Amino acid sequence: MKIGCIQLNVGFGKVEENFARAEEKIREAATLGAEIIVLPEMWNTGYALEKLPELADVDGERAKAFLQGLAMELGVHIVGGSVATKKGDKFFNTMYTFDKDGKLVGEYSKAHLFRLMDEHLFLEAGDEMNRFALGDIEAAGVICYDIRFPEWLRAHALTGAKVLFVPAQWPTPRIDHWKTLLQARAIENQCFVIAVNRIANKVENFNGQSMVIQPWGEVLWVGADDEEVAVIDVDFSIVDEVRGRIPVYDDRRPGLYSMCQSPKQF
């Protein structure tokens, strides 16, 4: 399967420019043979959180129509990164995923809000999982800060996901955490991790380093520190091989883990 990773330079609050740029890059990835195309986090607005009342996509309607139309026209699955949405009187960081037939197969609002970027002051946290299938590929998606919560990603893997998609806006000062956490999530869940970060100018301080990682932890691709469209071949059958050789899922002891919530008293 060919995975198209779009490491996008997201304009701060520049919705029209961002949509145009995203379309250009999606078309480029499809031309390069991508079968699944992945965008970064909050690509429609960037982190213009104070401007959400005027910029957020009401019920995600524009983003959904945009992604659905391109998926159907180009015959590709699109993991639509995430966009700033308004639902009722609240704002969310929402991921939409469409299969190549234009069917909405996944909708997810970021569950863990990042206080260091004031997300909790402007956004509401989602409370539902994000499991979906792209053709015969069982998949799941989380967003950026979610990867610091291994139990959340494990919950998705336990339902059968063989690949975890991670759109992000992960800043340069903590980029080593990004790389280490992504590799750990791939190894411990014995699945592929496909993580797409944004890039930006030096003022906003995002330097890409998107990654595609195999279940053994081997890094197949790392993005540069500039805008980039990369298409990477992955073999999802490796997941079954890895899980067969080291039967982590069979050896789990969930009853023991639940005991840890009520430690023995001495």
PDB file of C-alpha atoms in Angstrom:
ATOM      1  CA  MET A   1       0.000   0.000   0.000  1.00  0.00           C
ATOM      2  CA  LYS A   2       1.365   3.433  -0.929  1.00  0.00           C
ATOM      3  CA  ILE A   3       0.953   6.078   1.785  1.00  0.00           C
ATOM      4  CA  GLY A   4       1.095   9.753   0.875  1.00  0.00           C
ATOM      5  CA  CYS A   5       2.275  11.982   3.721  1.00  0.00           C
ATOM      6  CA  ILE A   6       1.666  15.708   3.288  1.00  0.00           C
ATOM      7  CA  GLN A   7       3.945  17.769   5.515  1.00  0.00           C
ATOM      8  CA  LEU A   8       2.135  21.062   5.033  1.00  0.00           C
ATOM      9  CA  ASN A   9       3.143  24.640   5.780  1.00  0.00           C
ATOM     10  CA  VAL A  10      -0.040  25.783   7.521  1.00  0.00           C
ATOM     11  CA  GLY A  11      -0.832  29.489   7.349  1.00  0.00           C
ATOM     12  CA  PHE A  12      -1.909  31.015  10.680  1.00  0.00           C
ATOM     13  CA  GLY A  13      -5.586  31.837  10.320  1.00  0.00           C
ATOM     14  CA  LYS A  14      -5.369  31.748   6.500  1.00  0.00           C
ATOM     15  CA  VAL A  15      -8.256  29.430   5.735  1.00  0.00           C
ATOM     16  CA  GLU A  16      -8.566  30.024   1.987  1.00  0.00           C
ATOM     17  CA  GLU A  17      -4.820  29.725   1.451  1.00  0.00           C
ATOM     18  CA  ASN A  18      -4.700  26.534   3.516  1.00  0.00           C
ATOM     19  CA  PHE A  19      -7.524  24.862   1.595  1.00  0.00           C
ATOM     20  CA  ALA A  20      -5.878  25.745  -1.710  1.00  0.00           C
ATOM     21  CA  ARG A  21      -2.501  24.463  -0.537  1.00  0.00           C
ATOM     22  CA  ALA A  22      -3.993  21.246   0.844  1.00  0.00           C
ATOM     23  CA  GLU A  23      -5.778  20.538  -2.443  1.00  0.00           C
ATOM     24  CA  GLU A  24      -2.597  21.132  -4.432  1.00  0.00           C
ATOM     25  CA  LYS A  25      -0.646  18.703  -2.245  1.00  0.00           C
ATOM     26  CA  ILE A  26      -3.392  16.051  -2.178  1.00  0.00           C
ATOM     27  CA  ARG A  27      -3.456  16.084  -5.971  1.00  0.00           C
ATOM     28  CA  GLU A  28       0.329  15.858  -6.065  1.00  0.00           C
ATOM     29  CA  ALA A  29       0.316  12.846  -3.727  1.00  0.00           C
ATOM     30  CA  ALA A  30      -2.322  11.112  -5.853  1.00  0.00           C
ATOM     31  CA  THR A  31      -0.257  11.765  -8.991  1.00  0.00           C
ATOM     32  CA  LEU A  32       2.708  10.124  -7.257  1.00  0.00           C
ATOM     33  CA  GLY A  33       0.621   6.982  -6.720  1.00  0.00           C
ATOM     34  CA  ALA A  34      -0.558   7.393  -3.130  1.00  0.00           C
ATOM     35  CA  GLU A  35      -3.488   5.168  -2.158  1.00  0.00           C
ATOM     36  CA  ILE A  36      -3.928   6.641   1.333  1.00  0.00           C
ATOM     37  CA  ILE A  37      -3.208  10.351   1.821  1.00  0.00           C
ATOM     38  CA  VAL A  38      -2.635  11.899   5.249  1.00  0.00           C
ATOM     39  CA  LEU A  39      -2.772  15.572   6.271  1.00  0.00           C
ATOM     40  CA  PRO A  40      -1.453  17.239   9.472  1.00  0.00           C
ATOM     41  CA  GLU A  41      -3.367  18.611  12.451  1.00  0.00           C
ATOM     42  CA  MET A  42      -5.477  21.817  12.287  1.00  0.00           C
ATOM     43  CA  TRP A  43      -4.522  22.424   8.679  1.00  0.00           C
ATOM     44  CA  ASN A  44      -7.483  24.686   7.966  1.00  0.00           C
ATOM     45  CA  THR A  45      -6.717  27.416  10.515  1.00  0.00           C
ATOM     46  CA  GLY A  46      -3.478  26.623  12.288  1.00  0.00           C
ATOM     47  CA  TYR A  47      -3.519  27.404  16.005  1.00  0.00           C
ATOM     48  CA  ALA A  48      -5.421  30.663  15.587  1.00  0.00           C
ATOM     49  CA  LEU A  49      -7.469  29.667  18.619  1.00  0.00           C
ATOM     50  CA  GLU A  50      -8.606  33.166  19.551  1.00  0.00           C
ATOM     51  CA  LYS A  51     -10.074  33.543  16.048  1.00  0.00           C
ATOM     52  CA  LEU A  52     -12.105  30.322  16.119  1.00  0.00           C
ATOM     53  CA  PRO A  53     -15.474  32.117  16.321  1.00  0.00           C
ATOM     54  CA  GLU A  54     -14.825  33.547  12.856  1.00  0.00           C
ATOM     55  CA  LEU A  55     -12.651  30.798  11.343  1.00  0.00           C
ATOM     56  CA  ALA A  56     -13.876  27.412  12.610  1.00  0.00           C
ATOM     57  CA  ASP A  57     -15.679  25.143  10.153  1.00  0.00           C
ATOM     58  CA  VAL A  58     -19.332  24.920  11.253  1.00  0.00           C
ATOM     59  CA  ASP A  59     -20.122  21.228  11.761  1.00  0.00           C
ATOM     60  CA  GLY A  60     -17.063  20.498   9.619  1.00  0.00           C
ATOM     61  CA  GLU A  61     -19.221  20.865   6.520  1.00  0.00           C
ATOM     62  CA  ARG A  62     -16.622  22.563   4.324  1.00  0.00           C
ATOM     63  CA  ALA A  63     -13.836  20.156   5.258  1.00  0.00           C
ATOM     64  CA  LYS A  64     -16.068  17.117   4.777  1.00  0.00           C
ATOM     65  CA  ALA A  65     -17.240  18.240   1.346  1.00  0.00           C
ATOM     66  CA  PHE A  66     -13.657  19.083   0.355  1.00  0.00           C
ATOM     67  CA  LEU A  67     -12.174  15.768   1.483  1.00  0.00           C
ATOM     68  CA  GLN A  68     -15.060  13.674   0.190  1.00  0.00           C
ATOM     69  CA  GLY A  69     -14.923  15.308  -3.228  1.00  0.00           C
ATOM     70  CA  LEU A  70     -11.196  14.738  -3.633  1.00  0.00           C
ATOM     71  CA  ALA A  71     -11.388  11.158  -2.342  1.00  0.00           C
ATOM     72  CA  MET A  72     -14.046  10.284  -4.911  1.00  0.00           C
ATOM     73  CA  GLU A  73     -12.454  12.189  -7.794  1.00  0.00           C
ATOM     74  CA  LEU A  74      -8.945  10.820  -7.225  1.00  0.00           C
ATOM     75  CA  GLY A  75      -9.971   7.349  -6.027  1.00  0.00           C
ATOM     76  CA  VAL A  76      -7.905   7.588  -2.829  1.00  0.00           C
ATOM     77  CA  HIS A  77      -8.506   7.154   0.882  1.00  0.00           C
ATOM     78  CA  ILE A  78      -7.933  10.421   2.776  1.00  0.00           C
ATOM     79  CA  VAL A  79      -7.083  10.626   6.467  1.00  0.00           C
ATOM     80  CA  GLY A  80      -7.946  14.291   6.716  1.00  0.00           C
ATOM     81  CA  GLY A  81      -5.552  15.321   9.465  1.00  0.00           C
ATOM     82  CA  SER A  82      -7.729  17.509  11.638  1.00  0.00           C
ATOM     83  CA  VAL A  83      -9.555  20.792  11.325  1.00  0.00           C
ATOM     84  CA  ALA A  84     -10.947  23.378  13.708  1.00  0.00           C
ATOM     85  CA  THR A  85     -14.712  22.851  13.875  1.00  0.00           C
ATOM     86  CA  LYS A  86     -17.674  24.492  15.554  1.00  0.00           C
ATOM     87  CA  LYS A  87     -20.486  22.284  16.816  1.00  0.00           C
ATOM     88  CA  GLY A  88     -23.284  24.178  18.481  1.00  0.00           C
ATOM     89  CA  ASP A  89     -21.572  26.829  20.563  1.00  0.00           C
ATOM     90  CA  LYS A  90     -18.385  24.801  21.154  1.00  0.00           C
ATOM     91  CA  PHE A  91     -15.149  24.299  19.240  1.00  0.00           C
ATOM     92  CA  PHE A  92     -13.306  21.056  18.545  1.00  0.00           C
ATOM     93  CA  ASN A  93     -10.142  19.727  16.910  1.00  0.00           C
ATOM     94  CA  THR A  94     -11.689  17.149  14.583  1.00  0.00           C
ATOM     95  CA  MET A  95     -10.331  14.439  12.270  1.00  0.00           C
ATOM     96  CA  TYR A  96     -12.411  13.270   9.309  1.00  0.00           C
ATOM     97  CA  THR A  97     -11.482  10.164   7.305  1.00  0.00           C
ATOM     98  CA  PHE A  98     -12.991   9.253   3.939  1.00  0.00           C
ATOM     99  CA  ASP A  99     -12.514   6.093   1.942  1.00  0.00           C
ATOM    100  CA  LYS A 100     -11.933   6.151  -1.808  1.00  0.00           C
ATOM    101  CA  ASP A 101     -15.677   5.852  -2.478  1.00  0.00           C
ATOM    102  CA  GLY A 102     -16.310   9.069  -0.574  1.00  0.00           C
ATOM    103  CA  LYS A 103     -17.765   7.414   2.495  1.00  0.00           C
ATOM    104  CA  LEU A 104     -17.093   9.069   5.849  1.00  0.00           C
ATOM    105  CA  VAL A 105     -15.584   6.187   7.820  1.00  0.00           C
ATOM    106  CA  GLY A 106     -14.085   8.054  10.768  1.00  0.00           C
ATOM    107  CA  GLU A 107     -14.872  11.180  12.795  1.00  0.00           C
ATOM    108  CA  TYR A 108     -12.891  11.967  15.926  1.00  0.00           C
ATOM    109  CA  SER A 109     -12.329  14.973  18.143  1.00  0.00           C
ATOM    110  CA  LYS A 110      -9.026  15.157  19.998  1.00  0.00           C
ATOM    111  CA  ALA A 111      -9.432  13.507  23.386  1.00  0.00           C
ATOM    112  CA  HIS A 112      -6.439  14.996  25.208  1.00  0.00           C
ATOM    113  CA  LEU A 113      -6.128  18.782  25.067  1.00  0.00           C
ATOM    114  CA  PHE A 114      -2.652  20.307  25.290  1.00  0.00           C
ATOM    115  CA  ARG A 115      -2.540  22.927  28.010  1.00  0.00           C
ATOM    116  CA  LEU A 116       0.812  24.359  26.905  1.00  0.00           C
ATOM    117  CA  MET A 117      -0.882  25.626  23.731  1.00  0.00           C
ATOM    118  CA  ASP A 118      -4.030  26.716  25.635  1.00  0.00           C
ATOM    119  CA  GLU A 119      -6.214  24.156  23.870  1.00  0.00           C
ATOM    120  CA  HIS A 120      -8.220  23.633  27.043  1.00  0.00           C
ATOM    121  CA  LEU A 121      -9.196  27.303  27.084  1.00  0.00           C
ATOM    122  CA  PHE A 122     -10.689  27.267  23.594  1.00  0.00           C
ATOM    123  CA  LEU A 123     -11.545  23.670  22.664  1.00  0.00           C
ATOM    124  CA  GLU A 124     -13.724  20.881  23.988  1.00  0.00           C
ATOM    125  CA  ALA A 125     -12.261  17.385  24.350  1.00  0.00           C
ATOM    126  CA  GLY A 126     -13.750  14.481  22.444  1.00  0.00           C
ATOM    127  CA  ASP A 127     -14.701  11.302  24.290  1.00  0.00           C
ATOM    128  CA  GLU A 128     -15.056   8.665  21.561  1.00  0.00           C
ATOM    129  CA  MET A 129     -12.581   6.296  19.925  1.00  0.00           C
ATOM    130  CA  ASN A 130     -11.577   6.533  16.270  1.00  0.00           C
ATOM    131  CA  ARG A 131     -11.530   3.082  14.668  1.00  0.00           C
ATOM    132  CA  PHE A 132     -12.206   2.653  10.967  1.00  0.00           C
ATOM    133  CA  ALA A 133     -11.344   0.555   7.921  1.00  0.00           C
ATOM    134  CA  LEU A 134      -9.809   1.718   4.657  1.00  0.00           C
ATOM    135  CA  GLY A 135     -10.611  -1.100   2.279  1.00  0.00           C
ATOM    136  CA  ASP A 136      -9.327  -4.197   4.068  1.00  0.00           C
ATOM    137  CA  ILE A 137      -6.925  -2.231   6.287  1.00  0.00           C
ATOM    138  CA  GLU A 138      -8.041  -1.967   9.916  1.00  0.00           C
ATOM    139  CA  ALA A 139      -6.948   1.428  11.184  1.00  0.00           C
ATOM    140  CA  ALA A 140      -7.285   4.005  13.943  1.00  0.00           C
ATOM    141  CA  GLY A 141      -6.487   7.670  14.322  1.00  0.00           C
ATOM    142  CA  VAL A 142      -5.453   9.933  17.172  1.00  0.00           C
ATOM    143  CA  ILE A 143      -4.175  13.507  17.241  1.00  0.00           C
ATOM    144  CA  CYS A 144      -0.782  14.876  18.348  1.00  0.00           C
ATOM    145  CA  TYR A 145      -0.737  15.085  22.193  1.00  0.00           C
ATOM    146  CA  ASP A 146      -2.780  11.863  22.342  1.00  0.00           C
ATOM    147  CA  ILE A 147       0.434   9.882  21.778  1.00  0.00           C
ATOM    148  CA  ARG A 148       1.596  10.749  25.303  1.00  0.00           C
ATOM    149  CA  PHE A 149      -1.228   8.530  26.597  1.00  0.00           C
ATOM    150  CA  PRO A 150      -0.216   4.969  25.671  1.00  0.00           C
ATOM    151  CA  GLU A 151      -3.339   3.445  27.191  1.00  0.00           C
ATOM    152  CA  TRP A 152      -5.467   5.411  24.700  1.00  0.00           C
ATOM    153  CA  LEU A 153      -3.552   4.098  21.699  1.00  0.00           C
ATOM    154  CA  ARG A 154      -3.520   0.570  23.158  1.00  0.00           C
ATOM    155  CA  ALA A 155      -7.306   0.725  23.460  1.00  0.00           C
ATOM    156  CA  HIS A 156      -7.505   1.328  19.711  1.00  0.00           C
ATOM    157  CA  ALA A 157      -4.990  -1.410  18.918  1.00  0.00           C
ATOM    158  CA  LEU A 158      -6.920  -3.910  21.036  1.00  0.00           C
ATOM    159  CA  THR A 159      -9.922  -3.490  18.741  1.00  0.00           C
ATOM    160  CA  GLY A 160      -7.840  -4.709  15.802  1.00  0.00           C
ATOM    161  CA  ALA A 161      -6.123  -1.648  14.343  1.00  0.00           C
ATOM    162  CA  LYS A 162      -3.023  -2.512  12.329  1.00  0.00           C
ATOM    163  CA  VAL A 163      -2.046   1.093  11.682  1.00  0.00           C
ATOM    164  CA  LEU A 164      -2.293   4.222  13.813  1.00  0.00           C
ATOM    165  CA  PHE A 165      -2.527   7.558  11.986  1.00  0.00           C
ATOM    166  CA  VAL A 166      -1.241  10.573  13.921  1.00  0.00           C
ATOM    167  CA  PRO A 167      -1.710  14.078  12.463  1.00  0.00           C
ATOM    168  CA  ALA A 168       0.108  16.678  14.513  1.00  0.00           C
ATOM    169  CA  GLN A 169       1.417  20.160  15.112  1.00  0.00           C
ATOM    170  CA  TRP A 170       4.366  19.076  17.255  1.00  0.00           C
ATOM    171  CA  PRO A 171       6.839  21.891  18.006  1.00  0.00           C
ATOM    172  CA  THR A 172      10.566  21.807  17.338  1.00  0.00           C
ATOM    173  CA  PRO A 173      11.747  22.087  20.991  1.00  0.00           C
ATOM    174  CA  ARG A 174      10.183  18.689  21.811  1.00  0.00           C
ATOM    175  CA  ILE A 175      10.754  16.945  18.482  1.00  0.00           C
ATOM    176  CA  ASP A 176      12.917  14.255  20.114  1.00  0.00           C
ATOM    177  CA  HIS A 177       9.926  13.311  22.293  1.00  0.00           C
ATOM    178  CA  TRP A 178       7.842  13.034  19.133  1.00  0.00           C
ATOM    179  CA  LYS A 179      10.237  10.574  17.531  1.00  0.00           C
ATOM    180  CA  THR A 180      10.729   8.455  20.636  1.00  0.00           C
ATOM    181  CA  LEU A 181       7.043   8.289  21.542  1.00  0.00           C
ATOM    182  CA  LEU A 182       6.019   7.330  18.020  1.00  0.00           C
ATOM    183  CA  GLN A 183       8.540   4.503  17.882  1.00  0.00           C
ATOM    184  CA  ALA A 184       7.429   3.283  21.294  1.00  0.00           C
ATOM    185  CA  ARG A 185       3.761   3.306  20.254  1.00  0.00           C
ATOM    186  CA  ALA A 186       4.612   1.261  17.133  1.00  0.00           C
ATOM    187  CA  ILE A 187       6.676  -1.311  19.033  1.00  0.00           C
ATOM    188  CA  GLU A 188       4.365  -1.779  22.017  1.00  0.00           C
ATOM    189  CA  ASN A 189       1.219  -2.034  19.865  1.00  0.00           C
ATOM    190  CA  GLN A 190       2.944  -4.055  17.128  1.00  0.00           C
ATOM    191  CA  CYS A 191       1.447  -1.897  14.410  1.00  0.00           C
ATOM    192  CA  PHE A 192       2.407   0.697  11.834  1.00  0.00           C
ATOM    193  CA  VAL A 193       2.458   4.321  12.934  1.00  0.00           C
ATOM    194  CA  ILE A 194       2.013   6.949  10.239  1.00  0.00           C
ATOM    195  CA  ALA A 195       2.521  10.379  11.759  1.00  0.00           C
ATOM    196  CA  VAL A 196       2.301  13.623   9.790  1.00  0.00           C
ATOM    197  CA  ASN A 197       3.523  16.849  11.365  1.00  0.00           C
ATOM    198  CA  ARG A 198       3.324  20.364   9.976  1.00  0.00           C
ATOM    199  CA  ILE A 199       6.162  22.707   9.193  1.00  0.00           C
ATOM    200  CA  ALA A 200       6.219  26.466   9.622  1.00  0.00           C
ATOM    201  CA  ASN A 201       8.480  29.470   9.657  1.00  0.00           C
ATOM    202  CA  LYS A 202      10.966  29.879  12.497  1.00  0.00           C
ATOM    203  CA  VAL A 203       8.604  32.140  14.443  1.00  0.00           C
ATOM    204  CA  GLU A 204       5.950  29.426  14.806  1.00  0.00           C
ATOM    205  CA  ASN A 205       8.668  26.812  15.333  1.00  0.00           C
ATOM    206  CA  PHE A 206       7.418  23.595  13.712  1.00  0.00           C
ATOM    207  CA  ASN A 207       9.973  21.559  11.777  1.00  0.00           C
ATOM    208  CA  GLY A 208       8.145  18.568  10.339  1.00  0.00           C
ATOM    209  CA  GLN A 209       9.983  15.286  10.965  1.00  0.00           C
ATOM    210  CA  SER A 210       6.887  13.305   9.991  1.00  0.00           C
ATOM    211  CA  MET A 211       7.449   9.562  10.307  1.00  0.00           C
ATOM    212  CA  VAL A 212       6.384   6.182   8.977  1.00  0.00           C
ATOM    213  CA  ILE A 213       7.333   3.386  11.398  1.00  0.00           C
ATOM    214  CA  GLN A 214       7.029  -0.388  11.105  1.00  0.00           C
ATOM    215  CA  PRO A 215       5.758  -2.637  13.943  1.00  0.00           C
ATOM    216  CA  TRP A 216       9.352  -3.645  14.781  1.00  0.00           C
ATOM    217  CA  GLY A 217      10.142   0.040  15.340  1.00  0.00           C
ATOM    218  CA  GLU A 218      12.088   0.434  12.120  1.00  0.00           C
ATOM    219  CA  VAL A 219      11.701   3.938  10.696  1.00  0.00           C
ATOM    220  CA  LEU A 220      10.850   3.759   6.999  1.00  0.00           C
ATOM    221  CA  TRP A 221      10.790   7.502   6.402  1.00  0.00           C
ATOM    222  CA  VAL A 222      11.389  10.784   8.203  1.00  0.00           C
ATOM    223  CA  GLY A 223      10.277  14.078   6.736  1.00  0.00           C
ATOM    224  CA  ALA A 224      12.635  16.983   6.248  1.00  0.00           C
ATOM    225  CA  ASP A 225      12.287  20.422   7.846  1.00  0.00           C
ATOM    226  CA  ASP A 226      10.456  21.852   4.851  1.00  0.00           C
ATOM    227  CA  GLU A 227       7.125  21.372   3.099  1.00  0.00           C
ATOM    228  CA  GLU A 228       7.093  17.949   1.503  1.00  0.00           C
ATOM    229  CA  VAL A 229       4.917  15.349  -0.172  1.00  0.00           C
ATOM    230  CA  ALA A 230       6.293  11.826   0.248  1.00  0.00           C
ATOM    231  CA  VAL A 231       4.847   8.506  -0.881  1.00  0.00           C
ATOM    232  CA  ILE A 232       6.036   5.472   1.089  1.00  0.00           C
ATOM    233  CA  ASP A 233       5.361   1.802   0.352  1.00  0.00           C
ATOM    234  CA  VAL A 234       4.190  -0.195   3.367  1.00  0.00           C
ATOM    235  CA  ASP A 235       3.351  -3.874   3.727  1.00  0.00           C
ATOM    236  CA  PHE A 236       0.597  -4.254   6.303  1.00  0.00           C
ATOM    237  CA  SER A 237       0.991  -8.043   6.350  1.00  0.00           C
ATOM    238  CA  ILE A 238       4.060  -7.475   8.541  1.00  0.00           C
ATOM    239  CA  VAL A 239       1.702  -6.733  11.440  1.00  0.00           C
ATOM    240  CA  ASP A 240       0.438 -10.313  11.611  1.00  0.00           C
ATOM    241  CA  GLU A 241       3.999 -11.622  11.358  1.00  0.00           C
ATOM    242  CA  VAL A 242       5.203  -9.489  14.262  1.00  0.00           C
ATOM    243  CA  ARG A 243       2.210 -10.288  16.446  1.00  0.00           C
ATOM    244  CA  GLY A 244       2.740 -13.972  15.736  1.00  0.00           C
ATOM    245  CA  ARG A 245       6.431 -13.944  16.654  1.00  0.00           C
ATOM    246  CA  ILE A 246       6.023 -12.029  19.924  1.00  0.00           C
ATOM    247  CA  PRO A 247       2.481 -12.753  21.201  1.00  0.00           C
ATOM    248  CA  VAL A 248       2.091  -9.651  23.339  1.00  0.00           C
ATOM    249  CA  TYR A 249      -1.665  -9.556  22.928  1.00  0.00           C
ATOM    250  CA  ASP A 250      -2.054 -13.172  24.017  1.00  0.00           C
ATOM    251  CA  ASP A 251       0.202 -12.632  27.026  1.00  0.00           C
ATOM    252  CA  ARG A 252      -1.615  -9.599  28.401  1.00  0.00           C
ATOM    253  CA  ARG A 253      -3.073  -9.893  31.937  1.00  0.00           C
ATOM    254  CA  PRO A 254      -5.855  -7.285  32.033  1.00  0.00           C
ATOM    255  CA  GLY A 255      -7.181  -8.588  35.340  1.00  0.00           C
ATOM    256  CA  LEU A 256      -3.829  -7.819  36.944  1.00  0.00           C
ATOM    257  CA  TYR A 257      -3.801  -4.304  35.523  1.00  0.00           C
ATOM    258  CA  SER A 258      -7.228  -3.511  36.947  1.00  0.00           C
ATOM    259  CA  MET A 259      -5.944  -4.562  40.390  1.00  0.00           C
ATOM    260  CA  CYS A 260      -3.400  -1.766  40.177  1.00  0.00           C
ATOM    261  CA  GLN A 261      -6.232   0.727  40.553  1.00  0.00           C
ATOM    262  CA  SER A 262      -6.805  -0.550  44.093  1.00  0.00           C
ATOM    263  CA  PRO A 263      -3.375  -1.417  45.511  1.00  0.00           C
ATOM    264  CA  LYS A 264      -3.147  -3.814  48.392  1.00  0.00           C
ATOM    265  CA  GLN A 265      -3.083  -2.143  51.775  1.00  0.00           C
ATOM    266  CA  PHE A 266      -0.452  -3.135  54.355  1.00  0.00           C
TER     267      PHE A 266
END
